[in-house]
Amino acid sequence: MALPIPAVDLPPQPWKGRYDGDDAAHRRWWQAVAAYDGGTAGTGAEGLMGGAGGDSKPAALLGFASDEGVRRNKGRTGAAAAPAAIRKAMGPLAFHLDRAVHDAGDVVVSDGDLESGQERAGRAVAALLDAGHLTAVLGGGHETAFASYLGVAASEAVRGGKRLGILNLDAHFDLRKEPLATSGTPFLQIALAEAAAGRDFRYAVVGISEPNNTRALFDTARALGVRYLLDEDCEADRVRAFVAGFLDGIDVLYLTIDLDVLPAGVAPGVSAPAAYGVPLPVIAAVCRQVAWSGKLLHLDIAELNPALDVDGRTARVAARLLDTLLR
C-alpha cells in the first residue's frame, strides 16, 4: 500500500479494544480512528466518523519513534516504543469526540540519525497541517519537539505571519547548548531558528523543577525572555492566569507535554521521574484551557518510556490527556 505521506516510514497498524457495538453510542477509539488517506479536511472526513466532525477540523496522529535524543542526553532509553504504547492505551477508551481522527503512521529514527528523522517528521506534520488537520505527534523523547517545530514553522499557518507561541508542560527548560542535538536541546534550537527567520521566540514553561535545572539554564531562559512557573508555584488559579496571559500574546499555539512534568507516582514511565511534579488535575486543566482557546494548532506528547512504566500507568495518562486535547 502506498503511503499518503512520503516522509512516514510505517503505515498505521490496526487499533484494538473492547467491542460493545458499532453505533455511535458504543464507539471506542479503536473503532473511530481511520488510516489517513492523503485527503484534505472536509473531503469525506465526516463520513469516516459516521457523522462526527461537525464544525471541528479532523485530527491527525503521527508517531515519532525515537529515543536517540535521550541516548545522546545520557538518559534511560526506551521512548521509541511510546507511540505504540499510547495507541494501545487509547484504543479501549470511549470515543466522545466531535471530530474525525486519522492515523498517519510512524516516522522511525534509526541508525542514530536523529536529524534526518526530525526533518522527515517535520515534513509530515507540515503536510498534515496544510491539509487542514489539527496535528498530534506521539513521541518519542523530547527531541520530538524540534521535529514538531520544523513542521509547524513550515506550515501555511505560520508562514502567513501569525504569532507562534510554544507552551511546554515540563520539569525542564530543555535549553541546553550541546555539539549535537539531544532531548535536552530542542527549545534552544527553536530559539535560534526563530531568530534566523526574523520572528520573536515566544516560549513558556509550566512545571520547572528548580533543583533539576542549573543556574546556566535559568540564565539562558532569562536571556531569551522565557516565561515559566516553578512546579512549587503551580496552584490551579495561578497556572490558569499564567496560561491565559501567554495565550493573549499569540495567534497560534504549539503545545508540548513532557510527561516528566507529572509526579513520579502518576507518571513513573519516563526517563527522569519527578520527585515533586505538577498534579494531574492541573495539567488536565491546562489541556482543556488551550483546547477551548481556539488557538491550538499542533500538540505532542513526549518522554513516555514503556519499559519503565508501571502497569501502563503513564501510557494511560498520556492517552487521557490526548483525549482531552482533541475533544
C-alpha positions as a Python dict, from the first residue, in 0.01 Angstrom:
ca = {
    (1, 'M'): (0, 0, 0),
    (2, 'A'): (139, 341, -96),
    (3, 'L'): (196, 577, 193),
    (4, 'P'): (-1, 904, 167),
    (5, 'I'): (289, 1098, 325),
    (6, 'P'): (629, 1004, 175),
    (7, 'A'): (815, 1102, 494),
    (8, 'V'): (637, 835, 702),
    (9, 'D'): (821, 506, 748),
    (10, 'L'): (549, 281, 888),
    (11, 'P'): (181, 287, 790),
    (12, 'P'): (-85, 281, 1062),
    (13, 'Q'): (-126, -50, 1241),
    (14, 'P'): (-470, -187, 1336),
    (15, 'W'): (-613, -37, 1654),
    (16, 'K'): (-757, -276, 1914),
    (17, 'G'): (-1002, -255, 2203),
    (18, 'R'): (-1320, -382, 2361),
    (19, 'Y'): (-1625, -426, 2136),
    (20, 'D'): (-1965, -311, 2262),
    (21, 'G'): (-2135, -232, 1932),
    (22, 'D'): (-2093, -43, 1604),
    (23, 'D'): (-2323, 253, 1667),
    (24, 'A'): (-2206, 592, 1788),
    (25, 'A'): (-2337, 531, 2141),
    (26, 'H'): (-2096, 239, 2186),
    (27, 'R'): (-1799, 354, 1979),
    (28, 'R'): (-1448, 340, 2120),
    (29, 'W'): (-1127, 493, 1990),
    (30, 'W'): (-1017, 176, 1811),
    (31, 'Q'): (-1336, 183, 1606),
    (32, 'A'): (-1326, 556, 1537),
    (33, 'V'): (-970, 610, 1411),
    (34, 'A'): (-924, 577, 1035),
    (35, 'A'): (-600, 548, 840),
    (36, 'Y'): (-502, 877, 681),
    (37, 'D'): (-565, 853, 307),
    (38, 'G'): (-395, 1172, 193),
    (39, 'G'): (-713, 1375, 175),
    (40, 'T'): (-773, 1728, 297),
    (41, 'A'): (-1006, 1838, 573),
    (42, 'G'): (-1370, 1836, 466),
    (43, 'T'): (-1324, 1574, 190),
    (44, 'G'): (-1506, 1282, 337),
    (45, 'A'): (-1381, 1307, 694),
    (46, 'E'): (-1732, 1323, 838),
    (47, 'G'): (-1825, 1001, 662),
    (48, 'L'): (-1532, 821, 819),
    (49, 'M'): (-1674, 903, 1161),
    (50, 'G'): (-2032, 809, 1091),
    (51, 'G'): (-2145, 1169, 1123),
    (52, 'A'): (-1878, 1300, 1358),
    (53, 'G'): (-1677, 1602, 1262),
    (54, 'G'): (-1931, 1885, 1279),
    (55, 'D'): (-1752, 2218, 1266),
    (56, 'S'): (-1430, 2072, 1412),
    (57, 'K'): (-1144, 2009, 1176),
    (58, 'P'): (-1019, 1649, 1177),
    (59, 'A'): (-721, 1547, 1385),
    (60, 'A'): (-422, 1358, 1251),
    (61, 'L'): (-194, 1144, 1468),
    (62, 'L'): (170, 1083, 1380),
    (63, 'G'): (411, 867, 1577),
    (64, 'F'): (774, 971, 1623),
    (65, 'A'): (956, 655, 1727),
    (66, 'S'): (1278, 798, 1867),
    (67, 'D'): (1495, 778, 2174),
    (68, 'E'): (1818, 884, 2008),
    (69, 'G'): (1793, 1226, 2173),
    (70, 'V'): (1753, 1062, 2513),
    (71, 'R'): (2054, 840, 2445),
    (72, 'R'): (2266, 1142, 2349),
    (73, 'N'): (2143, 1317, 2665),
    (74, 'K'): (2259, 1019, 2873),
    (75, 'G'): (1905, 934, 2979),
    (76, 'R'): (1727, 599, 3003),
    (77, 'T'): (1628, 489, 2654),
    (78, 'G'): (1306, 320, 2550),
    (79, 'A'): (1086, 607, 2432),
    (80, 'A'): (1095, 481, 2073),
    (81, 'A'): (828, 229, 2178),
    (82, 'A'): (597, 503, 2308),
    (83, 'P'): (377, 566, 2001),
    (84, 'A'): (258, 204, 2001),
    (85, 'A'): (202, 213, 2378),
    (86, 'I'): (-7, 530, 2360),
    (87, 'R'): (-222, 386, 2082),
    (88, 'K'): (-269, 67, 2284),
    (89, 'A'): (-384, 270, 2584),
    (90, 'M'): (-617, 483, 2372),
    (91, 'G'): (-782, 203, 2178),
    (92, 'P'): (-1027, 90, 2450),
    (93, 'L'): (-1130, 444, 2557),
    (94, 'A'): (-1485, 553, 2483),
    (95, 'F'): (-1495, 794, 2189),
    (96, 'H'): (-1673, 1122, 2267),
    (97, 'L'): (-1508, 1349, 2007),
    (98, 'D'): (-1698, 1561, 1758),
    (99, 'R'): (-1422, 1538, 1501),
    (100, 'A'): (-1273, 1278, 1271),
    (101, 'V'): (-940, 1127, 1373),
    (102, 'H'): (-686, 986, 1129),
    (103, 'D'): (-368, 791, 1197),
    (104, 'A'): (-82, 872, 959),
    (105, 'G'): (160, 607, 1090),
    (106, 'D'): (510, 647, 1233),
    (107, 'V'): (835, 821, 1148),
    (108, 'V'): (1115, 600, 1281),
    (109, 'V'): (1461, 721, 1383),
    (110, 'S'): (1718, 453, 1306),
    (111, 'D'): (2096, 418, 1297),
    (112, 'G'): (2134, 717, 1530),
    (113, 'D'): (2027, 960, 1256),
    (114, 'L'): (1809, 1188, 1467),
    (115, 'E'): (1839, 1488, 1237),
    (116, 'S'): (1703, 1300, 935),
    (117, 'G'): (1415, 1165, 1142),
    (118, 'Q'): (1326, 1511, 1271),
    (119, 'E'): (1333, 1652, 920),
    (120, 'R'): (1105, 1374, 788),
    (121, 'A'): (863, 1413, 1077),
    (122, 'G'): (858, 1788, 1018),
    (123, 'R'): (766, 1739, 653),
    (124, 'A'): (484, 1505, 753),
    (125, 'V'): (348, 1748, 1014),
    (126, 'A'): (358, 2040, 769),
    (127, 'A'): (171, 1836, 507),
    (128, 'L'): (-98, 1737, 757),
    (129, 'L'): (-136, 2093, 885),
    (130, 'D'): (-162, 2233, 534),
    (131, 'A'): (-426, 1969, 456),
    (132, 'G'): (-637, 2124, 731),
    (133, 'H'): (-578, 1897, 1030),
    (134, 'L'): (-516, 1953, 1398),
    (135, 'T'): (-195, 1753, 1433),
    (136, 'A'): (-76, 1545, 1729),
    (137, 'V'): (264, 1378, 1744),
    (138, 'L'): (314, 1081, 1973),
    (139, 'G'): (678, 1085, 2084),
    (140, 'G'): (947, 975, 2137),
    (141, 'G'): (1191, 1153, 2365),
    (142, 'H'): (1160, 1530, 2388),
    (143, 'E'): (1373, 1560, 2077),
    (144, 'T'): (1021, 1521, 1935),
    (145, 'A'): (976, 1894, 2000),
    (146, 'F'): (1220, 2005, 1732),
    (147, 'A'): (1059, 1768, 1481),
    (148, 'S'): (721, 1921, 1567),
    (149, 'Y'): (860, 2273, 1535),
    (150, 'L'): (1003, 2205, 1189),
    (151, 'G'): (656, 2107, 1072),
    (152, 'V'): (476, 2394, 1243),
    (153, 'A'): (727, 2653, 1116),
    (154, 'A'): (696, 2523, 760),
    (155, 'S'): (314, 2530, 762),
    (156, 'E'): (98, 2791, 599),
    (157, 'A'): (-37, 2887, 942),
    (158, 'V'): (297, 3029, 1049),
    (159, 'R'): (422, 3139, 708),
    (160, 'G'): (118, 3365, 699),
    (161, 'G'): (275, 3588, 963),
    (162, 'K'): (79, 3468, 1265),
    (163, 'R'): (247, 3487, 1604),
    (164, 'L'): (351, 3138, 1711),
    (165, 'G'): (364, 3053, 2080),
    (166, 'I'): (513, 2737, 2231),
    (167, 'L'): (378, 2618, 2565),
    (168, 'N'): (578, 2341, 2729),
    (169, 'L'): (446, 2141, 3026),
    (170, 'D'): (777, 2014, 3159),
    (171, 'A'): (1007, 1990, 3458),
    (172, 'H'): (1296, 2106, 3238),
    (173, 'F'): (1370, 2406, 3015),
    (174, 'D'): (1544, 2187, 2752),
    (175, 'L'): (1757, 2486, 2651),
    (176, 'R'): (2092, 2310, 2669),
    (177, 'K'): (2372, 2411, 2435),
    (178, 'E'): (2539, 2093, 2304),
    (179, 'P'): (2751, 1999, 2000),
    (180, 'L'): (2479, 1755, 1890),
    (181, 'A'): (2103, 1784, 1924),
    (182, 'T'): (1959, 1587, 2217),
    (183, 'S'): (1635, 1561, 2410),
    (184, 'G'): (1769, 1850, 2620),
    (185, 'T'): (1835, 2097, 2336),
    (186, 'P'): (1513, 2140, 2131),
    (187, 'F'): (1400, 2478, 2258),
    (188, 'L'): (1738, 2642, 2217),
    (189, 'Q'): (1738, 2504, 1862),
    (190, 'I'): (1393, 2656, 1814),
    (191, 'A'): (1504, 2991, 1959),
    (192, 'L'): (1791, 3006, 1711),
    (193, 'A'): (1566, 2905, 1421),
    (194, 'E'): (1305, 3167, 1512),
    (195, 'A'): (1574, 3434, 1530),
    (196, 'A'): (1707, 3328, 1190),
    (197, 'A'): (1356, 3358, 1049),
    (198, 'G'): (1318, 3708, 1195),
    (199, 'R'): (1045, 3604, 1440),
    (200, 'D'): (1015, 3654, 1813),
    (201, 'F'): (1073, 3349, 2033),
    (202, 'R'): (756, 3306, 2238),
    (203, 'Y'): (816, 3020, 2479),
    (204, 'A'): (657, 2946, 2816),
    (205, 'V'): (705, 2652, 3053),
    (206, 'V'): (477, 2524, 3328),
    (207, 'G'): (630, 2297, 3592),
    (208, 'I'): (1001, 2383, 3605),
    (209, 'S'): (1186, 2193, 3877),
    (210, 'E'): (1443, 2430, 4022),
    (211, 'P'): (1674, 2151, 4152),
    (212, 'N'): (1676, 1987, 3809),
    (213, 'N'): (1778, 2294, 3607),
    (214, 'T'): (2119, 2457, 3652),
    (215, 'R'): (2180, 2828, 3703),
    (216, 'A'): (2312, 2836, 3347),
    (217, 'L'): (1975, 2713, 3218),
    (218, 'F'): (1788, 2975, 3421),
    (219, 'D'): (2027, 3239, 3284),
    (220, 'T'): (1960, 3119, 2928),
    (221, 'A'): (1586, 3128, 2989),
    (222, 'R'): (1604, 3485, 3119),
    (223, 'A'): (1823, 3595, 2828),
    (224, 'L'): (1570, 3452, 2581),
    (225, 'G'): (1270, 3605, 2757),
    (226, 'V'): (1122, 3267, 2851),
    (227, 'R'): (821, 3277, 3081),
    (228, 'Y'): (800, 2997, 3338),
    (229, 'L'): (631, 2873, 3652),
    (230, 'L'): (813, 2655, 3904),
    (231, 'D'): (648, 2327, 3996),
    (232, 'E'): (604, 2451, 4355),
    (233, 'D'): (408, 2752, 4224),
    (234, 'C'): (163, 2553, 4010),
    (235, 'E'): (-154, 2616, 4206),
    (236, 'A'): (-457, 2587, 3976),
    (237, 'D'): (-563, 2955, 3962),
    (238, 'R'): (-207, 3077, 3917),
    (239, 'V'): (-147, 2834, 3630),
    (240, 'R'): (-474, 2934, 3465),
    (241, 'A'): (-377, 3302, 3476),
    (242, 'F'): (-25, 3229, 3352),
    (243, 'V'): (-153, 3033, 3052),
    (244, 'A'): (-421, 3292, 2975),
    (245, 'G'): (-160, 3568, 2973),
    (246, 'F'): (58, 3371, 2736),
    (247, 'L'): (-232, 3292, 2503),
    (248, 'D'): (-326, 3661, 2485),
    (249, 'G'): (5, 3741, 2312),
    (250, 'I'): (-8, 3478, 2036),
    (251, 'D'): (-220, 3377, 1740),
    (252, 'V'): (-145, 3005, 1713),
    (253, 'L'): (-19, 2760, 1975),
    (254, 'Y'): (209, 2460, 1971),
    (255, 'L'): (158, 2267, 2296),
    (256, 'T'): (417, 2012, 2402),
    (257, 'I'): (381, 1785, 2705),
    (258, 'D'): (682, 1615, 2858),
    (259, 'L'): (526, 1354, 3086),
    (260, 'D'): (800, 1404, 3345),
    (261, 'V'): (615, 1721, 3447),
    (262, 'L'): (384, 1491, 3645),
    (263, 'P'): (463, 1338, 3986),
    (264, 'A'): (651, 1007, 3966),
    (265, 'G'): (357, 825, 4124),
    (266, 'V'): (134, 937, 3835),
    (267, 'A'): (392, 906, 3556),
    (268, 'P'): (661, 655, 3656),
    (269, 'G'): (737, 552, 3297),
    (270, 'V'): (970, 837, 3198),
    (271, 'S'): (1345, 877, 3173),
    (272, 'A'): (1358, 1123, 3464),
    (273, 'P'): (1067, 1074, 3710),
    (274, 'A'): (970, 1384, 3906),
    (275, 'A'): (1020, 1393, 4282),
    (276, 'Y'): (767, 1678, 4309),
    (277, 'G'): (580, 1736, 3984),
    (278, 'V'): (261, 1918, 3889),
    (279, 'P'): (-65, 1745, 3986),
    (280, 'L'): (-251, 1574, 3704),
    (281, 'P'): (-573, 1780, 3754),
    (282, 'V'): (-371, 2099, 3695),
    (283, 'I'): (-212, 1961, 3377),
    (284, 'A'): (-552, 1838, 3255),
    (285, 'A'): (-699, 2184, 3320),
    (286, 'V'): (-426, 2342, 3105),
    (287, 'C'): (-514, 2099, 2828),
    (288, 'R'): (-879, 2199, 2843),
    (289, 'Q'): (-787, 2568, 2856),
    (290, 'V'): (-573, 2557, 2541),
    (291, 'A'): (-820, 2334, 2358),
    (292, 'W'): (-1102, 2580, 2428),
    (293, 'S'): (-886, 2881, 2333),
    (294, 'G'): (-931, 2815, 1961),
    (295, 'K'): (-557, 2878, 1909),
    (296, 'L'): (-426, 2521, 1932),
    (297, 'L'): (-254, 2435, 1603),
    (298, 'H'): (-36, 2138, 1698),
    (299, 'L'): (47, 1928, 2001),
    (300, 'D'): (279, 1649, 2102),
    (301, 'I'): (329, 1420, 2399),
    (302, 'A'): (684, 1309, 2478),
    (303, 'E'): (908, 1104, 2707),
    (304, 'L'): (687, 801, 2773),
    (305, 'N'): (916, 502, 2825),
    (306, 'P'): (704, 183, 2824),
    (307, 'A'): (995, -25, 2953),
    (308, 'L'): (992, 178, 3275),
    (309, 'D'): (614, 212, 3308),
    (310, 'V'): (426, 54, 3600),
    (311, 'D'): (106, -125, 3494),
    (312, 'G'): (86, 101, 3185),
    (313, 'R'): (12, 391, 3420),
    (314, 'T'): (199, 659, 3227),
    (315, 'A'): (63, 543, 2892),
    (316, 'R'): (-290, 569, 3029),
    (317, 'V'): (-221, 924, 3148),
    (318, 'A'): (-87, 1015, 2803),
    (319, 'A'): (-397, 867, 2642),
    (320, 'R'): (-629, 1057, 2876),
    (321, 'L'): (-454, 1389, 2808),
    (322, 'L'): (-464, 1332, 2432),
    (323, 'D'): (-836, 1251, 2452),
    (324, 'T'): (-892, 1575, 2647),
    (325, 'L'): (-697, 1787, 2398),
    (326, 'L'): (-882, 1654, 2095),
    (327, 'R'): (-1233, 1691, 2236),
}
